[in-house]
Coordinates of N, CA and C and ligand atoms in Angstrom, one line a residue:
X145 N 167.9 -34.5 35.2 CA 168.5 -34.1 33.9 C 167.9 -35.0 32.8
X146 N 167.9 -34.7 31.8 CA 167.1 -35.3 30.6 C 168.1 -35.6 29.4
X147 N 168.1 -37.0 28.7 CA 169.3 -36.9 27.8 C 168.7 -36.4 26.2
X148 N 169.7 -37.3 25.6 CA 169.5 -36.3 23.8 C 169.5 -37.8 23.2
X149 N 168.6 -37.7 22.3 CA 168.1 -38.3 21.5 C 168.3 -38.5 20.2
X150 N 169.0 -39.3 19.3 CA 170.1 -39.3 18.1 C 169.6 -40.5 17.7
X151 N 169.5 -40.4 16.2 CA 169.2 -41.1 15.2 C 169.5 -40.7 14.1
X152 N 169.9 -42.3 13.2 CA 170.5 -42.4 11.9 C 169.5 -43.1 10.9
X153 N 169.3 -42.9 9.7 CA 169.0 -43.2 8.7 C 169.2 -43.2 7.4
X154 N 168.8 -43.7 6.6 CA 169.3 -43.9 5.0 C 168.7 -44.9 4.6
X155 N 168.5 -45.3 2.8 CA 168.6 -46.3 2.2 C 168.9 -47.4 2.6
X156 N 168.8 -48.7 2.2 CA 169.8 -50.0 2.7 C 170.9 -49.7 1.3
X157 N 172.3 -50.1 2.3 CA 173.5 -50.1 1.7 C 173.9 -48.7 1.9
X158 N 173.7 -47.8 2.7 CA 174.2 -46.7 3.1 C 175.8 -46.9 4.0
X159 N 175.6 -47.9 4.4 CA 176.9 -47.7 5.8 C 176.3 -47.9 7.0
X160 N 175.1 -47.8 6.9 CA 174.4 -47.8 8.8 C 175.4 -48.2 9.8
X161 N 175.4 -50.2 9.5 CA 176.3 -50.3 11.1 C 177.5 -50.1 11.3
X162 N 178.7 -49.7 10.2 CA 179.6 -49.4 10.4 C 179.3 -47.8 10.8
X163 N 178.2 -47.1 10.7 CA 179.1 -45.7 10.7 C 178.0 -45.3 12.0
X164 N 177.5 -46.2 12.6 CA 176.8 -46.2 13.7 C 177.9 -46.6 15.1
X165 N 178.6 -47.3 14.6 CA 179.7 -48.3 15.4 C 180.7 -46.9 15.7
X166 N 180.5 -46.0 14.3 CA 182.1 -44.7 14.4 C 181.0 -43.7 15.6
X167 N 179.9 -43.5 15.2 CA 179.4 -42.2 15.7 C 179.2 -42.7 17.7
X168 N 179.1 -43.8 18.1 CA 178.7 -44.4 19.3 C 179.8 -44.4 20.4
X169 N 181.0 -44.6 18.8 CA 182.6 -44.4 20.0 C 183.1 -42.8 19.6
X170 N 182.5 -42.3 19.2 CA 182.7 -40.6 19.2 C 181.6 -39.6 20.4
X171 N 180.8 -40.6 20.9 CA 179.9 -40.1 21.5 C 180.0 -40.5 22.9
X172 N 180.7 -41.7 23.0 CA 181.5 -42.1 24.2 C 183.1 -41.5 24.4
X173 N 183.7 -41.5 23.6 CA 184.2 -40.6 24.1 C 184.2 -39.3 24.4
X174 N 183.1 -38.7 24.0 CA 182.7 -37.0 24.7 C 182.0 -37.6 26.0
X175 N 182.3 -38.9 26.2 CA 181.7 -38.6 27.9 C 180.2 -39.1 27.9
X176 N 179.8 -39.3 26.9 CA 178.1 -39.2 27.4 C 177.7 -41.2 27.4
X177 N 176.9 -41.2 28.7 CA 176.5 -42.2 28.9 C 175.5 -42.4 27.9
X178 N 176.0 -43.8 27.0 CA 175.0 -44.2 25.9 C 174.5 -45.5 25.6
X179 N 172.8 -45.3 24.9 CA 172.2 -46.6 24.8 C 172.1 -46.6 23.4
X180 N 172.3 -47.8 22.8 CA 172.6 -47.7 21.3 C 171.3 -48.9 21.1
X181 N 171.1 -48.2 20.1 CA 169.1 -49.5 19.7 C 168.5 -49.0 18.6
X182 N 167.5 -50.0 18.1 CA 167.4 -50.3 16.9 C 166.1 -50.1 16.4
X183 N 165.6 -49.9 15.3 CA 164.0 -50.0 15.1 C 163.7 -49.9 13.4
X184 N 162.5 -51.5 13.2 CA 161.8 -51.8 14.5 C 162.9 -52.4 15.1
X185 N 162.5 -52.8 16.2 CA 163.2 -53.9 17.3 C 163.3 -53.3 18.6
X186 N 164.3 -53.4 19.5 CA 164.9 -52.5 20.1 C 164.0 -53.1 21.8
X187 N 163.1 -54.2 21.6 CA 162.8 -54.4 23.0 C 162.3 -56.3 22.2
X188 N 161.9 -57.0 23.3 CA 162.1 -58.1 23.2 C 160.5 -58.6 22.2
X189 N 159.0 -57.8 22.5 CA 158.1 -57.7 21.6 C 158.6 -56.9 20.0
X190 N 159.2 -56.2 20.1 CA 159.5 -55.1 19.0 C 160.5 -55.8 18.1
X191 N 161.5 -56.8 18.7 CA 162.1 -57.7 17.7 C 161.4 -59.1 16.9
X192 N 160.4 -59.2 18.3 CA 159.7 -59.8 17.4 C 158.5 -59.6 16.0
X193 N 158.1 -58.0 16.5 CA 157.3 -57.4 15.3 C 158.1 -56.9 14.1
X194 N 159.5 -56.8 14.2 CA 160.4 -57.0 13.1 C 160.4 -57.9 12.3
X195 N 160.8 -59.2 13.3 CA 160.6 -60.7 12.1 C 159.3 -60.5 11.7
X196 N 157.9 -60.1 12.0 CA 157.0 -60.0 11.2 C 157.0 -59.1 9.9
X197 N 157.6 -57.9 9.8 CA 157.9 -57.4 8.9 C 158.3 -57.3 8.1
X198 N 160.0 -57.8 8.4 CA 160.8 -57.9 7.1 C 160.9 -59.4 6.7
X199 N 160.7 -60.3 7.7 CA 160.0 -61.7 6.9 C 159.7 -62.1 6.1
X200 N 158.9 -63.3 5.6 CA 158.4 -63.3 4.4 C 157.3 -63.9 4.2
X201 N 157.1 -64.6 6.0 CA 156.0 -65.4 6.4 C 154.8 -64.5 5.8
X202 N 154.9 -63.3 5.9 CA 153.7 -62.3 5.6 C 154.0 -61.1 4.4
X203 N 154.4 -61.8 2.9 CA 154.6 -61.1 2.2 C 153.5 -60.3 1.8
X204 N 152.4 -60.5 1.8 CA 151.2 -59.7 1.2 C 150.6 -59.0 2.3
X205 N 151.5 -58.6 3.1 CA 150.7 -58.0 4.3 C 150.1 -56.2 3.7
X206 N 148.8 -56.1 4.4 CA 148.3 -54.5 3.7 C 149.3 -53.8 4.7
X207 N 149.4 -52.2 3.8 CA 150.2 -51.2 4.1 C 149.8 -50.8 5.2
X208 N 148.2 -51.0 5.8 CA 148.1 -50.3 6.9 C 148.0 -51.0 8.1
X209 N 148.4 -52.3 7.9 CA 149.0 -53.1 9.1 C 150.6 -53.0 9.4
X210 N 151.1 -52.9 8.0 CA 152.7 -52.6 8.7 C 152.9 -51.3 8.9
X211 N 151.9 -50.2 8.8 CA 152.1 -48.9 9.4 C 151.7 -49.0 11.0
X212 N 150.8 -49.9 10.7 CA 150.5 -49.8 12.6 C 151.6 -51.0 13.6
X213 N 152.0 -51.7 12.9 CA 152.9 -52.9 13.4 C 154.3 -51.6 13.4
X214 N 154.5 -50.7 12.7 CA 155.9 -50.1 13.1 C 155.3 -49.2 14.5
X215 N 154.7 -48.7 14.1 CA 154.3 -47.9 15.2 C 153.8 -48.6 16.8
X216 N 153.4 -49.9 16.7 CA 153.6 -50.7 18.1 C 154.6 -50.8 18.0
X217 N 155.2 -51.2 18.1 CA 157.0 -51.8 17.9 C 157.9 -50.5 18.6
X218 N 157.3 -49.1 17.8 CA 158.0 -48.0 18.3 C 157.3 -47.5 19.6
X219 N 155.9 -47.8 20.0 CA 155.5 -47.2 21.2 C 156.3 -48.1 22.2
X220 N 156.3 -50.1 22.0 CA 156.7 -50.6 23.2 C 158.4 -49.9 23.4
X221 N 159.1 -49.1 22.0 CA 160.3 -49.4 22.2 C 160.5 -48.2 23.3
X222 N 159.4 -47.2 22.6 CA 159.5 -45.5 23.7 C 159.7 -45.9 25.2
X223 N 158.7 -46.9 25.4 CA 158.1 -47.3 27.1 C 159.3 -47.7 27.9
X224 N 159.8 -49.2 26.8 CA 160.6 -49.9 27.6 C 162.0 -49.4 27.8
X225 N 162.7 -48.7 26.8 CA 164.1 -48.3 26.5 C 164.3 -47.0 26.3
X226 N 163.5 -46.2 25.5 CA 164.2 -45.1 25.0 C 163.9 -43.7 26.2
X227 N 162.3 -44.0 26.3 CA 162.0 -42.6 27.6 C 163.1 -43.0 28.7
X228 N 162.9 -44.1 29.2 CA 163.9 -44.0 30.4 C 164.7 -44.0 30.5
X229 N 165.6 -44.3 29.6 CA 167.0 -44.2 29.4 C 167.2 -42.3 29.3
X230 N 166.2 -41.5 28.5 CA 166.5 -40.3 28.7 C 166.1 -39.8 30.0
X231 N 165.1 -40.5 30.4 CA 164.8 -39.7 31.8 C 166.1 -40.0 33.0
X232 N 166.5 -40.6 32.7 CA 167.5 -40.7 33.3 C 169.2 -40.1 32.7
X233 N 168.8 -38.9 31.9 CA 169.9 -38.4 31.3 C 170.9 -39.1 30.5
X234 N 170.4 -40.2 30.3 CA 171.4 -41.0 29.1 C 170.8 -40.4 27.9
X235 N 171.9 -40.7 26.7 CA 172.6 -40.6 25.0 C 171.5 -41.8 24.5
X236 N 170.6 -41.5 23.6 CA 170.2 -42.8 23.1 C 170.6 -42.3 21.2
X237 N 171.1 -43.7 20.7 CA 171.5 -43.7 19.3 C 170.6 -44.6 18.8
X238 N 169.8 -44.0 18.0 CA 169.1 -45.1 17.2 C 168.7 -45.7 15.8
X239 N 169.0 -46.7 15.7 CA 169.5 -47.0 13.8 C 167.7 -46.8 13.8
X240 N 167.2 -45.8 12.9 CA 166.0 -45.2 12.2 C 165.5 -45.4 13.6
X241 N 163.9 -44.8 12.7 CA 163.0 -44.2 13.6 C 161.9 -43.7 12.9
X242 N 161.3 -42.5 13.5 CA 160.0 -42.4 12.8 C 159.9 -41.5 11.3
X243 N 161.4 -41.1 11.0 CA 162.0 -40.8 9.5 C 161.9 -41.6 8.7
X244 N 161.7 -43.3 9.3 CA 161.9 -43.9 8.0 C 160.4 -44.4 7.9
X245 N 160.0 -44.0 8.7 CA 158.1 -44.4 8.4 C 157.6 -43.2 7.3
X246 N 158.1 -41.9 7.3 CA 157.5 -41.0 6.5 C 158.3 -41.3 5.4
X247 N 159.6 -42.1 5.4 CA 160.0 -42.1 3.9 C 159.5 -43.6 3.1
X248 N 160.1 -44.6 4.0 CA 159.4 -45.9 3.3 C 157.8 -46.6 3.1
X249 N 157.1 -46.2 4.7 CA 155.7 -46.2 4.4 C 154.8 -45.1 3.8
X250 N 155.1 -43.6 4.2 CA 155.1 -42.4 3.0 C 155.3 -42.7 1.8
X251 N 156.8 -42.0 1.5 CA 156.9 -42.4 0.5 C 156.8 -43.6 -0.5
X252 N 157.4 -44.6 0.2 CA 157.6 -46.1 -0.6 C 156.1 -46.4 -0.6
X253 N 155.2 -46.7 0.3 CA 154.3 -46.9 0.1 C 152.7 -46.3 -0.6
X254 N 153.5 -45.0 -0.2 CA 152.1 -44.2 -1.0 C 151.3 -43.8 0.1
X255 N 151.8 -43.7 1.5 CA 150.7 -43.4 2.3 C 150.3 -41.6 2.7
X256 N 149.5 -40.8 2.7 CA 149.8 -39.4 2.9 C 150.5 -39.3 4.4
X257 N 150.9 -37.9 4.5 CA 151.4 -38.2 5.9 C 150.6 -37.4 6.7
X258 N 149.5 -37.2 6.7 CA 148.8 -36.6 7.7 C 148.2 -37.9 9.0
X259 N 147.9 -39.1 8.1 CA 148.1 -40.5 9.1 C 149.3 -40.8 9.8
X260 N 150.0 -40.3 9.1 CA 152.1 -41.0 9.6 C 151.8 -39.6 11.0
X261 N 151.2 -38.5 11.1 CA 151.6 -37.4 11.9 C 150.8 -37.7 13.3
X262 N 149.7 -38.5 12.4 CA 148.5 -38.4 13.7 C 149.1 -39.9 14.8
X263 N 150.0 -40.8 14.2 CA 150.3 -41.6 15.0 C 151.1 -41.3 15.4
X264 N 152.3 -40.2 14.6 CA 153.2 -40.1 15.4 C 153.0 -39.0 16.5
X265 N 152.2 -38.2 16.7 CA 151.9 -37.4 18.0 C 151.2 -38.7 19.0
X266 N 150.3 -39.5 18.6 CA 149.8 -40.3 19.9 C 150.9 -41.3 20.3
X267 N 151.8 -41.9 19.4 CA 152.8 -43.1 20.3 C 154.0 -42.3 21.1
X268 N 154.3 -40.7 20.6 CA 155.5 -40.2 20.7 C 155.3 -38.8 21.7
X269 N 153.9 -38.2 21.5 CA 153.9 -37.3 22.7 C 154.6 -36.2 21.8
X270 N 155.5 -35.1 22.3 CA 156.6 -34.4 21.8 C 157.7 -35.3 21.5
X271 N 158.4 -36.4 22.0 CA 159.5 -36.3 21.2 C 159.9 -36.5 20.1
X272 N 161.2 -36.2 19.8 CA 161.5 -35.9 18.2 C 163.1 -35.9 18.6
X273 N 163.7 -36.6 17.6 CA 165.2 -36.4 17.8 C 165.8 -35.7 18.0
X274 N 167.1 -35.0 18.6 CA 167.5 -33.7 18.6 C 168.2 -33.6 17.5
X275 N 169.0 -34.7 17.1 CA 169.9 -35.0 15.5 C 169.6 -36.2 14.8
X276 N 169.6 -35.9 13.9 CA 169.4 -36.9 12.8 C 170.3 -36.8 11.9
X277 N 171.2 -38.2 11.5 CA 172.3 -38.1 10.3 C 171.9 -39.0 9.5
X278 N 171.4 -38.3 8.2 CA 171.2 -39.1 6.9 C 172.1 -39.6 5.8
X279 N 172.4 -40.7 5.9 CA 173.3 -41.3 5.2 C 172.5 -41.3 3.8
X280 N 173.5 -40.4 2.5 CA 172.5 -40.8 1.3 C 173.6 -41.2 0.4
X281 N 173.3 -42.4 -0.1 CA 173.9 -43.1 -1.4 C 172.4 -42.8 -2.7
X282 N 173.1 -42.9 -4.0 CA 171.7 -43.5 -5.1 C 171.5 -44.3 -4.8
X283 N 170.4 -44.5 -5.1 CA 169.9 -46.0 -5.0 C 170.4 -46.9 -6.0
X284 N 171.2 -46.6 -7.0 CA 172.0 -47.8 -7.5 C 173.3 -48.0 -6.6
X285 N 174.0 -47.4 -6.1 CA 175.3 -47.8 -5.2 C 174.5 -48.6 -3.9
X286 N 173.3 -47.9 -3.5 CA 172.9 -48.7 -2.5 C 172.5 -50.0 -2.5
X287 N 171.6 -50.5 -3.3 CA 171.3 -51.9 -3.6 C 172.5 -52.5 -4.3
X288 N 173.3 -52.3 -4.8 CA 174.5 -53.1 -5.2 C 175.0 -53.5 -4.3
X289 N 175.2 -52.1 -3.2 CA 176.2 -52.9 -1.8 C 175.9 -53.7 -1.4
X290 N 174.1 -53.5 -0.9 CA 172.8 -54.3 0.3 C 172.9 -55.6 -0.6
X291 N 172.9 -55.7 -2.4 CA 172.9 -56.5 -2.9 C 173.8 -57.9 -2.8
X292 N 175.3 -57.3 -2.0 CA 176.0 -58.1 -1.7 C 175.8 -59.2 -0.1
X293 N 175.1 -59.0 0.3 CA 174.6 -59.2 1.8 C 173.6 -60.8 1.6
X294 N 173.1 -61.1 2.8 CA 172.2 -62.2 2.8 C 171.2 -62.0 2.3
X295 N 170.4 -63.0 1.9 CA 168.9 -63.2 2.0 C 168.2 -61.7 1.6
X296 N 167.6 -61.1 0.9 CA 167.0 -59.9 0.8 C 165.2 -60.2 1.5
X297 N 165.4 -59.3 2.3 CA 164.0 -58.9 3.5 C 163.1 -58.7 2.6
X298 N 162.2 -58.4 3.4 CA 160.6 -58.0 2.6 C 160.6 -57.0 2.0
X299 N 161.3 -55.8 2.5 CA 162.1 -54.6 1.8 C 163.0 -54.7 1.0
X300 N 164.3 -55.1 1.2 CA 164.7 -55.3 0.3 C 164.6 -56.0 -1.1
X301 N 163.4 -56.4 -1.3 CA 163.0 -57.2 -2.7 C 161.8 -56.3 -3.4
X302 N 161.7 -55.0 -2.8 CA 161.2 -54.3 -3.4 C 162.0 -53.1 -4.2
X303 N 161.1 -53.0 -5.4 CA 162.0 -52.5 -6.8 C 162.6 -50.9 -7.2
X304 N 163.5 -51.2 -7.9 CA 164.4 -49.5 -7.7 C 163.5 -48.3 -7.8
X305 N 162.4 -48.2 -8.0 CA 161.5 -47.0 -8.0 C 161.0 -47.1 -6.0
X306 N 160.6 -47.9 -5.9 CA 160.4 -47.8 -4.7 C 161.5 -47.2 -3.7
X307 N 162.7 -47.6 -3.9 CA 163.8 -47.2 -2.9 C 164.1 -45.2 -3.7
X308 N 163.7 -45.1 -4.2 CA 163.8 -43.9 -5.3 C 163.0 -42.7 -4.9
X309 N 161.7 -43.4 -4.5 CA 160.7 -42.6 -3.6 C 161.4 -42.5 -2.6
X310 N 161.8 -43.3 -1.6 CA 162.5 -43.6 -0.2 C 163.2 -42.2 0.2
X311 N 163.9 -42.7 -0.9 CA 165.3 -41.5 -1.0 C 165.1 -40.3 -0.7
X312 N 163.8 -39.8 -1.9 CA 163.8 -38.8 -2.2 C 163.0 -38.2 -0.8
X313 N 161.9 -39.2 -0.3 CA 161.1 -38.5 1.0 C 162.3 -37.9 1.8
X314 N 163.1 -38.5 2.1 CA 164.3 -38.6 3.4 C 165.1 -37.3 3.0
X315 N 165.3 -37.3 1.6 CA 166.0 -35.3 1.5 C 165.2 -34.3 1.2
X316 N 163.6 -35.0 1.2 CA 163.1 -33.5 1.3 C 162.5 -33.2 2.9
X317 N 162.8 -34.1 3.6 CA 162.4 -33.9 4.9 C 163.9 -33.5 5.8
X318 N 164.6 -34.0 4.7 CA 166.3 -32.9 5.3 C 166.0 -31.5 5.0
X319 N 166.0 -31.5 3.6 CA 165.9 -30.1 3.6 C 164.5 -29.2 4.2
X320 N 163.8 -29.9 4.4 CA 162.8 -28.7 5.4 C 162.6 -28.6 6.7
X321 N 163.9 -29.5 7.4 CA 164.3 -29.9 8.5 C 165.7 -29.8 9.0
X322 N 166.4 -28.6 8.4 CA 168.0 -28.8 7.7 C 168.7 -28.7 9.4
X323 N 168.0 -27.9 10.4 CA 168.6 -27.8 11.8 C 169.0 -29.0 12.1
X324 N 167.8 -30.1 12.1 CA 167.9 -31.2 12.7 C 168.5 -32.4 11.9
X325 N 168.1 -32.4 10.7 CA 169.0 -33.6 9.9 C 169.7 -33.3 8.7
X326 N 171.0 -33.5 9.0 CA 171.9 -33.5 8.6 C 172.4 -34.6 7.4
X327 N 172.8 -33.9 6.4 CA 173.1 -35.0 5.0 C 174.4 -35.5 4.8
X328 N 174.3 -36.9 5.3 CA 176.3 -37.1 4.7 C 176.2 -37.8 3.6
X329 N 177.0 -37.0 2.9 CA 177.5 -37.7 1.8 C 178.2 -39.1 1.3
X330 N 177.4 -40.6 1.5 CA 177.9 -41.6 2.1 C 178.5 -42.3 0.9
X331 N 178.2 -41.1 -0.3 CA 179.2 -42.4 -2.0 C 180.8 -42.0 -1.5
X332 N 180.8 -41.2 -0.2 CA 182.5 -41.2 -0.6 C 183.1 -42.4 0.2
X333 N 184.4 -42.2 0.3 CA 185.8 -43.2 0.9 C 184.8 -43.2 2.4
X334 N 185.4 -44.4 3.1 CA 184.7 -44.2 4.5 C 185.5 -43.3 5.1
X335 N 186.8 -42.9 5.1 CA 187.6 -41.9 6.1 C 186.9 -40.5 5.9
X336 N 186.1 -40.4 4.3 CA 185.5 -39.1 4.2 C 184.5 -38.8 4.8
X337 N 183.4 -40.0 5.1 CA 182.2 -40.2 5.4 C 182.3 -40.1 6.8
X338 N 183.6 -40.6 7.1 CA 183.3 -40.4 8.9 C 183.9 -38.9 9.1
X339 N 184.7 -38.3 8.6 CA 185.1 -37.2 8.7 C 183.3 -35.7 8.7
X340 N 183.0 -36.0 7.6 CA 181.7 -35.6 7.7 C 181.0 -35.9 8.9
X341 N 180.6 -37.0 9.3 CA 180.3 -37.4 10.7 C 180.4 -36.7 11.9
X342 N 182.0 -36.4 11.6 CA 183.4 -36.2 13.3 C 182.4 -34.3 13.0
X343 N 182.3 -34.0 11.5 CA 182.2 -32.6 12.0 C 180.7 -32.1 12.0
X344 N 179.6 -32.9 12.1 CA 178.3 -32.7 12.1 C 178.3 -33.0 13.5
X345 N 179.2 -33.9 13.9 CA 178.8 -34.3 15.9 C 179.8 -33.6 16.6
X346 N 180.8 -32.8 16.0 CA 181.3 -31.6 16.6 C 180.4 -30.5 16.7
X347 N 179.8 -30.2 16.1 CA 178.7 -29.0 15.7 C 178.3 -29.4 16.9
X348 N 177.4 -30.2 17.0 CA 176.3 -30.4 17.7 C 176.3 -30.3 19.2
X349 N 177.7 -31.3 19.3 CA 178.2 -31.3 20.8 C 178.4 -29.9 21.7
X350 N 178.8 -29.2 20.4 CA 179.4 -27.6 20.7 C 178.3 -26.8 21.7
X351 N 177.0 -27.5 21.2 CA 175.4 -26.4 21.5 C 174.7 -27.7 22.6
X352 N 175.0 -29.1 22.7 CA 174.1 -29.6 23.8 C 175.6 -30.3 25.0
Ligands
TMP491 P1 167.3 -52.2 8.8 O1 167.1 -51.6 10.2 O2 168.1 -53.5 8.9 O3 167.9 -51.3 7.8 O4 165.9 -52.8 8.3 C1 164.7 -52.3 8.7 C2 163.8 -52.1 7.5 O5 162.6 -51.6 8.0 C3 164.3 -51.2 6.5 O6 164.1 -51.7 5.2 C4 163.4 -50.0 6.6 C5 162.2 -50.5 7.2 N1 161.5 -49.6 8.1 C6 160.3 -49.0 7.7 O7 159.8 -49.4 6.6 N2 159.6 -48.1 8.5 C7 160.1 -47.8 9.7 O8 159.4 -46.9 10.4 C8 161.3 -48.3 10.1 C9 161.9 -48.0 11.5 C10 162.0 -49.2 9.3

C-alpha cells in the first residue's frame, strides 16, 4: 500500500506551525499513521543545508547555488524519509516543498521555471503532493507577525516586493492547480482558519 503525501505552504507569518500542529492532530485522528517534516531540513544533511541557507554565514550566496542546495536537501530528504515512509503506506505532512522553490526561487528570485521543472522531474521522479494547503496572508500582515519573532533569516531580510512576488507565484500556481492546492484564508480569527482547514481535509479524506 502506498501513503499520501500533504504539504503546507505560505508567506512567513502565515500560521505554518500552529496550523500544521491543528492539521497533524486532524489527520491522526482519521487514523492515518503520520510522519510530519520539514524543508529544507527534514534529515540530518538537509538540516544542515538549511543553516546554510537561511544563515547569514553566506549572505551573498548566487541564486543558482541556493536553487541547487534546495534541491539536495530535498533529494537526501525524498531518500531518507519521505519515499519510505510512503512506501510503507504512511501520511507524510510537510511544512513546504517544491511550491516554495517555484514561488521564492521563481518568483522571488527571478528564476524561469523551466530550470525549477527540470530539477524537479530528476530529484522527484513523479511525485507531487496529493494536497497542498496554502496559507495566504498580504504581505503586510505577514511580515508584521514574522516581524515579531527572532532574529530575521536570510529570507526574511529580504524586502516587501520580494515577498510580493512570493505571494503572488503561490496563487497563481493555486489557481492553475485548484484540485490540488487549496487557498485558506489565513487574515482570519484562528477558529476560522482552522475551520477552513477541518473542511478542505474533510473533502479530501472523503476521496483518499
Ligand atoms: P521556514 O520553513 O521556517 O518557513 O523557512 C524556510 C525558508 O526557506 C523560507 O523563507 C522559505 C525558504 N524556502 C525556499 O526559498 N525555497 C524552498 O524550496 C523551500 C522549501 C524553502
Amino acid at each position: 500500500m502506498s501513503g499520501c503525501f500533504i504539504t503546507v505552504e505560505g508567506i512567513e507569518g502565515v500560521g505554518k506551525t500552529t496550523n500544521i500542529e491543528f492539521i497533524a492532530s486532524l489527520l491522526q485522528k482519521a487514523g492515518k499513521e503520520l510522519v510530519l517534516t520539514r524543508e529544507p531540513g527534514g534529515t540530518s544533511l538537509g538540516e544542515d543545508v538549511r543553516e546554510l541557507l537561511l544563515g547569514h554565514k553566506h549572505d551573498g550566496m548566487s541564486r543558482d547555488a541556493e536553487l541547487l542546495l534546495m534541491f539536495a536537501a530535498r533529494a537526501e530528504h525524498l531518500d531518507k524519509i519521505v519515499n519510505p515512509a510512503l512506501e510503507e503506506g504512511k501520511w507524510v505532512l510537510c511544512d513546504r516543498f517544491t511550491d516554495a522553490t517555484y514561488a521564492y526561487q521563481g518568483g522571488g528570485r527571478g528564476f524561469d521555471t523551466a530550470p525549477i521543472e527540470i530539477l524537479e522531474n530528476l530529484v522527484q521522479g513523479e511525485l507531487r503532493p496529493a494536497l497542498t494547503l496554502l496559507l495566504d496572508v498580504s504581505v503586510e500582515v505577514g511580515l508584521d507577525r514574522a516581524g515579531k519573532r527572532s532574529e530575521p533569516d536570510r529570507f526574511e531580510k529580504e524586502k516587501h516586493d520580494f515577498f510580493e512576488r512570493v505571494r503572488q507565484t503561490y496563487l497563481q500556481r493555486a489557481q492553475a492547480d485548484s484540485q490540488r492546492m487549496v487557498v485558506i484564508d489565513a487574515s482570519q480569527s484562528l477558529e476560522n482558519v482552522q475551520s477552513q482547514i477541518q473542511a478542505a481535509l474533510t473533502d479530501f479524506l472523503a476521496s483518499h
